[in-house]
Coordinates of C-alpha atoms and ligand atoms in Angstrom, one line a residue:
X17 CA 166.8 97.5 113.4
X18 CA 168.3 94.9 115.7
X19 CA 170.7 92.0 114.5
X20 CA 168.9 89.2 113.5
X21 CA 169.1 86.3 115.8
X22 CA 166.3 83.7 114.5
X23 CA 164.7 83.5 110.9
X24 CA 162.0 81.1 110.5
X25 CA 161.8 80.8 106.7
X26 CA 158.9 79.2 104.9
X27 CA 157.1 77.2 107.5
X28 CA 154.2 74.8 106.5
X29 CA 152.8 72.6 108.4
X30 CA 149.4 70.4 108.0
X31 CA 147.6 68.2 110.6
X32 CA 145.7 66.4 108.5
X33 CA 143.5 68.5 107.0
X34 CA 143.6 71.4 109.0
X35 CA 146.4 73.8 107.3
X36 CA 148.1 75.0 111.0
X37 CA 150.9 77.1 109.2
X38 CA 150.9 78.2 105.5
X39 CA 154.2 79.0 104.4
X40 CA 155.3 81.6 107.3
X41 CA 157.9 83.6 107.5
X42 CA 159.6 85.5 110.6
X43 CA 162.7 87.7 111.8
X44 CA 163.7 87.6 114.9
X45 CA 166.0 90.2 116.4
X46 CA 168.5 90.0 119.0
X47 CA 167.3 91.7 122.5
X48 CA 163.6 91.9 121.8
X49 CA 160.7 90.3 123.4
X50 CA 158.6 89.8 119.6
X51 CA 154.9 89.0 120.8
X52 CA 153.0 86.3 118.4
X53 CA 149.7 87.1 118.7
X54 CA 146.2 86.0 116.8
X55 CA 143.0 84.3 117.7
X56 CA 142.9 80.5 118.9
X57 CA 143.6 78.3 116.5
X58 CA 145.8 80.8 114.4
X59 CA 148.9 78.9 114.4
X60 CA 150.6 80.3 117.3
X61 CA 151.7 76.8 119.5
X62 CA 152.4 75.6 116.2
X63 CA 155.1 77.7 115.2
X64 CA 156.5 77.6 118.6
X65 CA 156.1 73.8 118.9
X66 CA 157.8 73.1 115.6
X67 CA 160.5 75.3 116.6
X68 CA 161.1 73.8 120.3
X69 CA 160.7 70.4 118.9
X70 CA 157.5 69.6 119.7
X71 CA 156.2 69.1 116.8
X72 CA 157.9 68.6 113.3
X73 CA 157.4 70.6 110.6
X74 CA 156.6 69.8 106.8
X75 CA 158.4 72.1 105.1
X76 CA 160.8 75.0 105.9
X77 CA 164.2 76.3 107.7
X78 CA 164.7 77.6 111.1
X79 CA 167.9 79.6 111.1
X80 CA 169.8 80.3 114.3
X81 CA 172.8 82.8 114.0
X82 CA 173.1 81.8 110.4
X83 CA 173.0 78.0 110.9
X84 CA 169.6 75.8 110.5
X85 CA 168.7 74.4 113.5
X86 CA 166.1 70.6 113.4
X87 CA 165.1 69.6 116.8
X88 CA 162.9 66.3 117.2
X89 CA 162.5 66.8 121.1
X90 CA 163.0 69.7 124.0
X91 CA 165.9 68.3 125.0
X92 CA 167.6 68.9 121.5
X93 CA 165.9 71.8 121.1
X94 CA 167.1 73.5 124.6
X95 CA 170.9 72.4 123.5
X96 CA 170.3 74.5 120.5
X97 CA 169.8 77.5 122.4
X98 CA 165.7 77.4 122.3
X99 CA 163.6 76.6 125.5
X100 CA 159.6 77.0 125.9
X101 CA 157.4 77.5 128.6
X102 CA 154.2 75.5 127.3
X103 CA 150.7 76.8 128.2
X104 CA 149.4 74.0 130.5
X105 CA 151.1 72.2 133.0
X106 CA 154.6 71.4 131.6
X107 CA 156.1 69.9 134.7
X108 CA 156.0 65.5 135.3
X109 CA 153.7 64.5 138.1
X110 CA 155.6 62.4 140.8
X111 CA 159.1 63.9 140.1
X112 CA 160.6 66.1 142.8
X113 CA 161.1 69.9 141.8
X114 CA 164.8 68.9 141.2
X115 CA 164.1 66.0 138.7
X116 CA 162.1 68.3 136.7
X117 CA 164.0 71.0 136.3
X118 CA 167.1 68.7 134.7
X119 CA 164.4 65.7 133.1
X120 CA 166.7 64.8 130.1
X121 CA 170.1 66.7 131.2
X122 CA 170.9 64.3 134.4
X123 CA 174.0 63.4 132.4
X124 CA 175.5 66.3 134.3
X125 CA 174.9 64.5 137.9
X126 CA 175.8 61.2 136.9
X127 CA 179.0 59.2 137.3
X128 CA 180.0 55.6 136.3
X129 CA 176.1 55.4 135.8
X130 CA 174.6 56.5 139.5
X131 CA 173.1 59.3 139.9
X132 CA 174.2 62.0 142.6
X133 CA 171.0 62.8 143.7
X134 CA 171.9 65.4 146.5
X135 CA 174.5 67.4 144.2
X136 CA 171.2 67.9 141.6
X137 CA 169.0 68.5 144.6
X138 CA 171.5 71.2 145.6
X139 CA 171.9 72.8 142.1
X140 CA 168.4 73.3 141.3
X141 CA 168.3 75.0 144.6
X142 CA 170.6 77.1 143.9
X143 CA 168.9 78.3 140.7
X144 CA 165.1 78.6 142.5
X145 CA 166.7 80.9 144.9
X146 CA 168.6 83.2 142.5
X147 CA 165.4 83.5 141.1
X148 CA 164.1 84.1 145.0
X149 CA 162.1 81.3 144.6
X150 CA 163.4 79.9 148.1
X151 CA 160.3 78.9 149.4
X152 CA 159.9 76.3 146.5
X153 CA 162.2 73.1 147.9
X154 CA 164.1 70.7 145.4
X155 CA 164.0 68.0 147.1
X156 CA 159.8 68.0 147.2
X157 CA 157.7 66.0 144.3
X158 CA 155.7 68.9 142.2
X159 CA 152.3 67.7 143.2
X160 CA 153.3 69.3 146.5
X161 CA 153.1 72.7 144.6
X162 CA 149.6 75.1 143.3
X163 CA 149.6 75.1 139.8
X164 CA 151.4 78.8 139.5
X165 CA 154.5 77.3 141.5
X166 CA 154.8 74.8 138.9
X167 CA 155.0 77.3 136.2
X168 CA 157.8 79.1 138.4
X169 CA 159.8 75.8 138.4
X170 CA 159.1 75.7 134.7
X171 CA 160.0 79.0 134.3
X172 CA 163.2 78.2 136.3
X173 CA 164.0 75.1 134.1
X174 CA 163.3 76.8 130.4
X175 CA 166.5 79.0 131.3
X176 CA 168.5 77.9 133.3
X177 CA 171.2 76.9 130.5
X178 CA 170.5 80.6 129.0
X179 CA 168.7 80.4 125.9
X180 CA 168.7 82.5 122.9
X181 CA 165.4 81.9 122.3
X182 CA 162.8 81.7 124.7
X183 CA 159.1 80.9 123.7
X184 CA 156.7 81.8 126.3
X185 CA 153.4 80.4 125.0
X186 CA 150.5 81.8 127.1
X187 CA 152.1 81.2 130.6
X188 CA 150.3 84.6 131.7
X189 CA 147.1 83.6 131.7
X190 CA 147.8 80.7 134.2
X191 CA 149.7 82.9 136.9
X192 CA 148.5 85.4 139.3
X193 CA 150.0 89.1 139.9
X194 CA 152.8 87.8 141.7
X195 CA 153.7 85.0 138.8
X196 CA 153.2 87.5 136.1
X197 CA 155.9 89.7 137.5
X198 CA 158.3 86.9 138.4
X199 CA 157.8 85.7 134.8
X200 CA 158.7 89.2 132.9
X201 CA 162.0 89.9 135.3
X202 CA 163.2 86.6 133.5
X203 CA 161.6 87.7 130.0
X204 CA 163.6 91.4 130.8
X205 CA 166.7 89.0 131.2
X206 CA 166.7 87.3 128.3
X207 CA 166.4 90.5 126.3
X208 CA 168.8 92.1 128.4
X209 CA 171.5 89.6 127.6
X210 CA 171.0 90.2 123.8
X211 CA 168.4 87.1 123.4
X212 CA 165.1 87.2 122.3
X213 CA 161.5 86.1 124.2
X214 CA 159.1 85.3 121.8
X215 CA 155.6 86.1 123.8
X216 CA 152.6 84.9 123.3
X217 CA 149.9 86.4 125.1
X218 CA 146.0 86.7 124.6
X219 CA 146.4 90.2 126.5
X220 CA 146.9 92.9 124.2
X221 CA 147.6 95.2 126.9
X222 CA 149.9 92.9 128.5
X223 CA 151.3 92.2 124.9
X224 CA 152.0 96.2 123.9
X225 CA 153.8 97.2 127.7
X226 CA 156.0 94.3 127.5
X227 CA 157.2 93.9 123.8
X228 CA 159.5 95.2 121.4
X229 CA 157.9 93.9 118.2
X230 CA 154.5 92.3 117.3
X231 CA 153.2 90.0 114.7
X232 CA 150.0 88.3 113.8
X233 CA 149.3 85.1 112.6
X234 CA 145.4 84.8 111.4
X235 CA 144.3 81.4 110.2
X236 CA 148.2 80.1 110.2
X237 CA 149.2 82.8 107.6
X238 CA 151.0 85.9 108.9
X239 CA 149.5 89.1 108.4
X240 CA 152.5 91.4 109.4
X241 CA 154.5 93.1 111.9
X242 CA 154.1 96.4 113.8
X243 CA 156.3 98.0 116.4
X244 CA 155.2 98.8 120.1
X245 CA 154.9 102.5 119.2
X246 CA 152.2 101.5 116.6
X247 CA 150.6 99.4 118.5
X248 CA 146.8 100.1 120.2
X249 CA 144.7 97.2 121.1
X250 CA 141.5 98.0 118.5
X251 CA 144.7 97.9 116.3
X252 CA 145.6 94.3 117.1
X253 CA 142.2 93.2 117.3
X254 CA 141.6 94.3 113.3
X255 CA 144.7 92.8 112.4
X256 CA 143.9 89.7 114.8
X257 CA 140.2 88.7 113.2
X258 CA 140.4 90.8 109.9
X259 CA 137.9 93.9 111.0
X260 CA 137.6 96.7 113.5
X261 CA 135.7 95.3 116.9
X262 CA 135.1 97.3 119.8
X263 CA 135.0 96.5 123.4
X264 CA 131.0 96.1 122.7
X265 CA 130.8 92.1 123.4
X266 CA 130.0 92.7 126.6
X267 CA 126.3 93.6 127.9
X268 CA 124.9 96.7 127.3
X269 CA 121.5 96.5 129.2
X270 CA 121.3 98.1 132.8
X271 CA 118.8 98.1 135.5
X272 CA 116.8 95.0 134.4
X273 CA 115.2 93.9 137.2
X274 CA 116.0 90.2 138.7
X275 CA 113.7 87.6 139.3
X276 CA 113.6 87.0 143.2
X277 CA 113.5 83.6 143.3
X278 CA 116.3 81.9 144.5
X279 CA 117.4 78.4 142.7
X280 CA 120.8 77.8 144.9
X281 CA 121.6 78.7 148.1
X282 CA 124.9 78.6 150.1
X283 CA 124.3 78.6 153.8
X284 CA 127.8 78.9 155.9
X285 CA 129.9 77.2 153.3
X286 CA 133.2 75.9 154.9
X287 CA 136.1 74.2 153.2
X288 CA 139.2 74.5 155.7
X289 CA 141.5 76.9 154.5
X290 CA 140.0 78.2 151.3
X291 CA 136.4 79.1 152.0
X292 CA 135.1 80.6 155.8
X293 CA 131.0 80.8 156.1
X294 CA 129.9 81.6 153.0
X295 CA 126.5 82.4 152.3
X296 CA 124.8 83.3 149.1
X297 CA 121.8 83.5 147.1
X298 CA 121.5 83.0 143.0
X299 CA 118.4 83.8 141.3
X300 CA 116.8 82.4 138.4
X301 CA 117.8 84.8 135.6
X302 CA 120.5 85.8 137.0
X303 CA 124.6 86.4 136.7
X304 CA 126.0 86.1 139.8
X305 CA 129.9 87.3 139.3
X306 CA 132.1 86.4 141.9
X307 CA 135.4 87.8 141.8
X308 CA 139.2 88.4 143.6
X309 CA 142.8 87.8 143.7
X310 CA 143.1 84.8 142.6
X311 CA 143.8 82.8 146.2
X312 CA 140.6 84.4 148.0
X313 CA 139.2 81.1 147.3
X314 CA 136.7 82.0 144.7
X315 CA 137.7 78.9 142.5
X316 CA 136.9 76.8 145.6
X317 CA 133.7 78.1 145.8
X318 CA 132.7 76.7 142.2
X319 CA 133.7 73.6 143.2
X320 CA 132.0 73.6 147.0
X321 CA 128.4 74.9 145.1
X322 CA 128.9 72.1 142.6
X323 CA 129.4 68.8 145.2
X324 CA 133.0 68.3 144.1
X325 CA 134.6 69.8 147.4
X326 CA 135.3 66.7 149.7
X327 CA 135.8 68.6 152.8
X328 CA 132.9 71.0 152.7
X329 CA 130.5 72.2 155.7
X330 CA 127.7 73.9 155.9
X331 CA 125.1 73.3 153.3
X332 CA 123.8 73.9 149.7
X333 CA 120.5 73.7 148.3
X334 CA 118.5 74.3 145.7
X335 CA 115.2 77.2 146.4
X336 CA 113.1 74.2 147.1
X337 CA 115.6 73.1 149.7
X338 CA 117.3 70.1 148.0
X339 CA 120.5 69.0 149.2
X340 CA 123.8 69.3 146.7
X341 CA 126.1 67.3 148.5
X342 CA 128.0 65.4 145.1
X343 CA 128.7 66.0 142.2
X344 CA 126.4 63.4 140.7
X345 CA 123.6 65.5 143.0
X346 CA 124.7 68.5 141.2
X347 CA 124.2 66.9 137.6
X348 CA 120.8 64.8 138.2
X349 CA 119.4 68.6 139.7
X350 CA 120.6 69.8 135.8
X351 CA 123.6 72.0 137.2
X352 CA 126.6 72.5 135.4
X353 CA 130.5 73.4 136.2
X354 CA 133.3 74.7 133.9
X355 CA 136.4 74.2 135.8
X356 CA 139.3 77.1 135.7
X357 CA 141.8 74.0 135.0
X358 CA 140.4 72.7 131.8
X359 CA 142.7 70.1 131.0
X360 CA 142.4 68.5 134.2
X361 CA 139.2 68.7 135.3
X362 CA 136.7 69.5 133.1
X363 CA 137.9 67.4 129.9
X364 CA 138.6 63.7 129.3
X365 CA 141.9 65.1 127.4
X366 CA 142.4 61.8 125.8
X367 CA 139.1 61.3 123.8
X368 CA 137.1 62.7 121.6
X369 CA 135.4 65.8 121.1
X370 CA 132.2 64.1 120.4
X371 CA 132.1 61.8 123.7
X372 CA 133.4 64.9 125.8
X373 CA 130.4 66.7 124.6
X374 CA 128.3 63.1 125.6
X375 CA 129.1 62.7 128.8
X376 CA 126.3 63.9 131.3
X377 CA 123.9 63.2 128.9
X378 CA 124.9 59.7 128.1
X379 CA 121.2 59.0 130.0
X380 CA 119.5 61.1 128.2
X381 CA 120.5 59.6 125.2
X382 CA 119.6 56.5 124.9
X383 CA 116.8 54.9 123.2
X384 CA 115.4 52.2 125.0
X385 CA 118.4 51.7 127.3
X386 CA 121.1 51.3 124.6
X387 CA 123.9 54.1 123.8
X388 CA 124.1 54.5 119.5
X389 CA 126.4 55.7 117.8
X390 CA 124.8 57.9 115.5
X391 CA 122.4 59.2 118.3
X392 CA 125.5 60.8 120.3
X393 CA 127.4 62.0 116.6
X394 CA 124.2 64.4 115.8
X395 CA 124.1 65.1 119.6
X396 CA 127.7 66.5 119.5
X397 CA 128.0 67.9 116.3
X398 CA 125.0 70.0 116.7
X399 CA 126.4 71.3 119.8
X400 CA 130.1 71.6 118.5
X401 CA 128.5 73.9 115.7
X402 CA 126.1 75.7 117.8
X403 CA 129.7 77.1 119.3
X404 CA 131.5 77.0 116.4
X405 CA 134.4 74.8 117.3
X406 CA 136.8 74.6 115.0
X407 CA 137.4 71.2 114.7
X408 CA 138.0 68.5 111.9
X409 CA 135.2 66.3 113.2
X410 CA 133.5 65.5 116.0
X411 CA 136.0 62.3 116.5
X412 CA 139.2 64.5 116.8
X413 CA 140.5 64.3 120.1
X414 CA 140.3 67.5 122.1
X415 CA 144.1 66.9 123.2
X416 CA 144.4 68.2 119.6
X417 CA 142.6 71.8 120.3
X418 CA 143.5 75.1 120.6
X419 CA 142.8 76.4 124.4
X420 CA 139.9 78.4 123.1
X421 CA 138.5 75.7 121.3
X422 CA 138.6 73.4 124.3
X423 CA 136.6 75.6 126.3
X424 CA 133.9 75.6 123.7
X425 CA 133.9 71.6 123.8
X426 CA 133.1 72.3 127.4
X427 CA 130.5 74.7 127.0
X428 CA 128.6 73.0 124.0
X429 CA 128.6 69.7 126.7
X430 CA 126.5 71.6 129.1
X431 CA 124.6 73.8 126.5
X432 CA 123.5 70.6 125.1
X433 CA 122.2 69.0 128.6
X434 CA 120.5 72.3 128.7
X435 CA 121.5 72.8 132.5
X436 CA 119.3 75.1 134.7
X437 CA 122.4 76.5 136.3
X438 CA 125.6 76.9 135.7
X439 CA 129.0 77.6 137.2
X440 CA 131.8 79.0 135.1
X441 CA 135.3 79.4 136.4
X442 CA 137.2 81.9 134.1
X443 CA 134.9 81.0 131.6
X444 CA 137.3 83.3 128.8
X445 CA 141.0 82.6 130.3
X446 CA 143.3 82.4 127.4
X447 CA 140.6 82.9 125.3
X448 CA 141.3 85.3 122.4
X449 CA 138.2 88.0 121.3
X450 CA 136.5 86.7 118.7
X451 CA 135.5 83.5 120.9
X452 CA 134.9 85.3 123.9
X453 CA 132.0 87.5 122.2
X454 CA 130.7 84.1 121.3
X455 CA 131.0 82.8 124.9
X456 CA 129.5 86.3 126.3
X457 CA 126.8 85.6 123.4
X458 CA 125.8 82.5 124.6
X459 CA 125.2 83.3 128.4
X460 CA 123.5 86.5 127.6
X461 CA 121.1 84.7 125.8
X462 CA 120.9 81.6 128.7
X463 CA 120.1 84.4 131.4
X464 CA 117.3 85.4 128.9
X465 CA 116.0 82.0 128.8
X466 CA 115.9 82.3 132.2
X467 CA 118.9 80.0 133.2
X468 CA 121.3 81.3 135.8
X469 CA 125.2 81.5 136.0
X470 CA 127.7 82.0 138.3
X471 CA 130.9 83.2 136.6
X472 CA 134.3 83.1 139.0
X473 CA 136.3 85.5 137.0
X474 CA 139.9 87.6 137.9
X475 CA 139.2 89.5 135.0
X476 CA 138.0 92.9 136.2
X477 CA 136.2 94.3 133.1
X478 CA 134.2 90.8 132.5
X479 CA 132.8 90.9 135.8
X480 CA 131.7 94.7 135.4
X481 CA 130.6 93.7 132.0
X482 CA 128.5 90.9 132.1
X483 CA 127.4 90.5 135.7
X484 CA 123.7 91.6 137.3
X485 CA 125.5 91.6 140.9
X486 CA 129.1 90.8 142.1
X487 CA 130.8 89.4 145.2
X488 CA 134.1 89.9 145.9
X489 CA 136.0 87.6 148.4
X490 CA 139.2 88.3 150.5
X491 CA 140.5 85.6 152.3
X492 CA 138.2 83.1 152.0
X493 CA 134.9 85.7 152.6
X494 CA 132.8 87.8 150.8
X495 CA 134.1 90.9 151.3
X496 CA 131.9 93.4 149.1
X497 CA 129.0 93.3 146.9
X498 CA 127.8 95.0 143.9
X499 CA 125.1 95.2 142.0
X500 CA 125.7 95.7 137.8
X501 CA 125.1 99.5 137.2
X502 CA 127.2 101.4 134.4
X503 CA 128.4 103.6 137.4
X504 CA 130.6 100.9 139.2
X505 CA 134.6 100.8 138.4
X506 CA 137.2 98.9 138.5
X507 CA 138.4 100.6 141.6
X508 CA 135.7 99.6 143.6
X509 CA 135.8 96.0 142.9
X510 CA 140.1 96.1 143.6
X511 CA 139.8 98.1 147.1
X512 CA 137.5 95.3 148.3
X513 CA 140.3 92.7 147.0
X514 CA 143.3 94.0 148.3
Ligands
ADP28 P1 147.0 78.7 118.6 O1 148.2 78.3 119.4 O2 147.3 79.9 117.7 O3 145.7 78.9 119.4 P2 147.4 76.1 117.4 O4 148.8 76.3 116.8 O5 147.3 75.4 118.6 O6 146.7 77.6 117.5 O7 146.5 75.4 116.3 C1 146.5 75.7 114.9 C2 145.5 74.8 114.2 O8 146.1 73.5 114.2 C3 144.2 74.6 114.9 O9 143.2 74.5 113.9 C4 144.3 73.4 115.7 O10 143.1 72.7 115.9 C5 145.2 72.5 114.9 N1 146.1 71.7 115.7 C6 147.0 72.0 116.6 N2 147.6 71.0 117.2 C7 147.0 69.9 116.6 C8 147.2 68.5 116.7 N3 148.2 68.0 117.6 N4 146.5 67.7 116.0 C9 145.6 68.2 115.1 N5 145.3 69.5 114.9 C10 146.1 70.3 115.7
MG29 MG1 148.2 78.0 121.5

C-alpha cells in the first residue's frame, strides 16, 4: 500500500433531481495512476469536477496531504496542487497557444499592470518543447490548431506548475495514436514524481495497461476497488453495469446477401488536402464501414457525402442521380449525419434536449403551418425514450449530459425523422458498453428495415463487428476493401492503414 495523497470523504452531490454522487468515498495513493471507471452518467466528471472546482459539491471533504482542500474555480484548484484535462475542448477560442496555457496565472508576466507579452510567449514555448511539442507555436491563436493539438496544449497547461493530482477525464478518446502516447509519458511523470493521475477512460484495455488501481462508480455510488493484477475487462464490465456481458453486442449474422441497389454514390470526391477521387457505392440495406488512422480523411468524407464540405469536387448523388450538393439537399433527400465532434457540430449545446431532438423535423411537425408546443414534447420524448436517455426531462439542456447521453440526443433526432440514410462518425466514441449495445441495437435493426448507414469508425473491432463491407483510406484514398466475413482480422484492416 502506497501513502495516501488524496481522500475524498463523503461526497454528495445532487443536480436537481438527479443524485450525481451519493455519499462517495475514495483513497488516493501517492505514485499511482487510480482509473475511475463506470458507464455514462455514473458520476465520473462529477467527482472530478467537484474536486477541480468545477463544480461545488453539497456535502463532503476533500483531503490533500492531511489538509481539506475547497476550490470554487480551476485556477484555485490548480494552486492547490489539482489540475484536469476536461473531455471536450478545454482551450478559449481566439487566445493564442500562450494565453491559454497561463489564462488566470498572467500575474506572473505582468508588471506595474502591463503585461510582457513576449516573456509569456517565450515561456510557454519553452514548456511545449520540453514536452517536444515544438511544432505547436505560442505565439499562434488555438483555432490555428486540429482538435488533438489543442488537447496537447491542454495537456501542457494542466501540469506545467506540477500537480499532485492530475484528473484526466476521457482525453483518450479524443486523440489519435500519436496523442495517446504523448498523453501517458506525462501521466508516467506524474506518477513518477510520487503524484497521482486519476484516469478516466471508457477503454478497459487502455484502463488495465496503464493503471495502478481501479474503481467503479455505478449510478454515482462506488462499487469498489480492484488492483491491475485483478483486473480483466469482462471483470470491469460486471462491476461497471452490475452483470456479466460479453463481447456479444455486436452482429452475429454472416453472409447475408446485400441488396444491389445503390442509394448514394460518390463519383471522384475531392476536398483539397483531405480527400483525393473518391468513389463509392452504398446500398440500400446496407453498412458501409469506412475506417483508418484517424487523419486519412475518413471524417471528411462524412462530411463531403453529406453537403457540408464547402470545397468539394466531384459529385454525389442519390441511385436515381439526384445531386447532394448542401446540407439542406442532404436533409430534404431524408439523409442523416452524426458528426465525430458532438459538441460542435452536431448539437445546439445550449438548448434543450427536446428542441435538439426537433430540429430537421421542425416541418414535419406542424399542423397547419404553426410549430406547438405539445406537438414537438411527445415528438421528443418518444424518441429520448426510444434510446433511453437518461435525462430529467425533455427540457434539460443537453450541455448538462453525459458524453454518452449526448450521442443518444443525436441519434433519437434522426431516428425520429426516420432518415433513409445515415452517416455516423464514431458513432460509440467515449461511449461506455451498456449504451453502445443500444446504439449497435438500433442500426442493426435500421439495416433490417432496410435503411442504410455509413459508420466512420477508428475503432477496429466495431468495424469488423458490425459492418457488411469496409473501406479503408490512406491518405486521403481508399486503400483496401472488405467485405464482412467472420474470417477477416484486425490485421488486415491495420496493414491497409499504415
Ligand atoms: P459520467 O462522467 O460518469 O459520464 P457525469 O458525472 O457527467 O457522469 O453525470 C452524472 C449524472 O449527473 C448524470 O445523470 C448527468 O446527467 C448528471 N449531470 C452531470 N452534470 C450535470 C449538470 N451540469 N446539470 C444537470 N445534471 C448533470
Ligand atoms: Mg464524464
Amino acid at each position: 500500500m502506497g501513502e495516501i495523497l488524496l481522500r475524498a470523504e463523503n461526497i454528495d452531490k445532487h443536480f436537481g433531481i438527479t443524485h450525481a454522487l451519493d455519499n462517495v468515498s475514495f483513497t488516493f495513493n501517492k505514485g499511482e495512476i487510480h482509473a475511475l471507471i463506470g458507464e455514462n452518467g455514473s458520476g465520473k466528471s462529477t467527482l472530478t469536477s467537484c474536486l477541480t472546482g468545477i463544480y461545488q459539491k453539497d456535502s463532503g471533504k476533500f483531503i490533500l496531504e492531511g489538509k481539506e482542500i475547497t476550490a470554487t474555480n480551476q485556477v484555485e484548484a490548480n494552486h492547490q496542487g489539482v489540475a484536469i484535462i476536461v473531455q471536450e475542448i478545454g482551450t478559449l477560442s481566439g487566445l493564442t497557444v500562450a494565453e491559454n496555457i497561463f489564462l488566470g496565472n498572467e500575474d506572473q508576466f505582468t508588471k506595474c499592470g502591463i503585461k510582457n507579452t513576449a516573456a509569456m510567449n517565450k515561456k510557454a514555448q519553452e514548456y511545449l518543447d520540453s514536452y517536444g511539442f515544438n511544432y505547436i507555436d505560442a505565439t499562434k491563436v488555438i483555432d490555428d490548431y486540429n482538435f488533438e493539438d489543442r488537447k496537447l496544449v491542454e495537456i501542457v497547461k494542466s501540469t506545467y506548475f506540477n500537480p499532485k493530482v492530475l484528473v484526466v477525464d476521457e482525453t483518450t478518446t479524443a486523440l489519435g495514436q500519436k496523442g495517446r502516447e504523448e498523453l501517458f509519458k506525462v501521466m508516467h511523470k506524474v506518477r513518477d514524481t510520487g503524484n497521482c493521475v486519476i484516469f478516466i477512460s471508457h477503454d478497459l484495455e487502455e484502463v488495465i495497461e496503464q493503471s495502478d488501481n481501479i474503481s467503479v462508480l455505478r449510478d454515482g455510488v462506488k462499487i469498489g476497488s480492484i488492483t491491475k493484477e485483478e483486473a480483466t475487462p469482462d471483470r470491469l464490465k460486471a462491476l461497471m453495469v452490475g452483470r456479466e456481458i460479453g463481447d456479444s453486442y455486436y452482429r452475429t449474422d454472416y453472409g447475408e446477401k446485400v441488396s444491389d441497389e445503390v442509394v448514394l454514390s460518390a463519383k471522384n470526391v475531392t476536398v483539397k488536402g483531405q480527400i483525393e477521387n473518391l468513389n463509392l457505392d452504398l446500398h440500400k440495406g446496407e453498412i458501409l464501414g469506412i475506417g483508418g488512422l484517424s487523419e486519412c480523411g475518413m471524417h471528411e468524407v462524412g462530411k463531403a457525402l453529406f453537403g457540408a464540405s464547402y470545397f468539394r469536387q466531384g459529385s454525389v448523388t442519390l441511385g436515381d442521380g439526384t445531386p447532394i450538393n448542401s446540407i439542406p439537399d442532404a436533409i430534404k433527400h431524408s439523409i442523416a449525419y452524426a458528426s465525430k465532434d458532438r459538441d460542435n457540430e452536431s448539437l445546439v449545446i445550449n438548448d434543450t434536449i427536446g428542441d435538439n431532438i426537433c430540429l430537421p423535423s421542425l416541418e414535419d411537425l406542424k399542423t397547419h403551418g404553426f410549430l406547438r408546443a405539445k406537438t414537438m414534447n411527445e415528438f421528443a420524448n418518444k424518441f429520448a425514450k426510444q434510446m433511453s436517455t437518461k435525462m430529467t426531462g425533455v427540457d434539460q439542456f443537453v450541455s448538462a449530459l453525459s458524453g454518452g447521453n449526448k450521442q443518444k440526443v443525436v441519434l433519437a433526432r434522426w431516428v425520429g425523422k426516420d432518415s433513409d440514410l445515415i452517416i455516423l462518425d464514431s458513432p460509440t466514441r467515449g461511449i461506455d458498453v451498456k449504451v453502445k449495445a443500444d446504439i449497435y441495437a438500433m442500426m442493426d435493426d435500421m439495416r433490417k428495415r432496410g435503411k442504410s448507414i455509413i459508420m466512420i469508425s477508428e475503432e477496429i473491432m466495431e468495424l469488423l463487428g458490425m459492418a457488411d463491407r469496409i473501406l479503408i483510406m490512406k491518405d486521403g484514398k481508399i486503400n483496401g476493401e472488405f467485405l464482412r466475413s467472420p474470417d477477416l482480422k484486425d490485421t488486415d484492416l491495420i496493414d491497409n492503414m499504415i
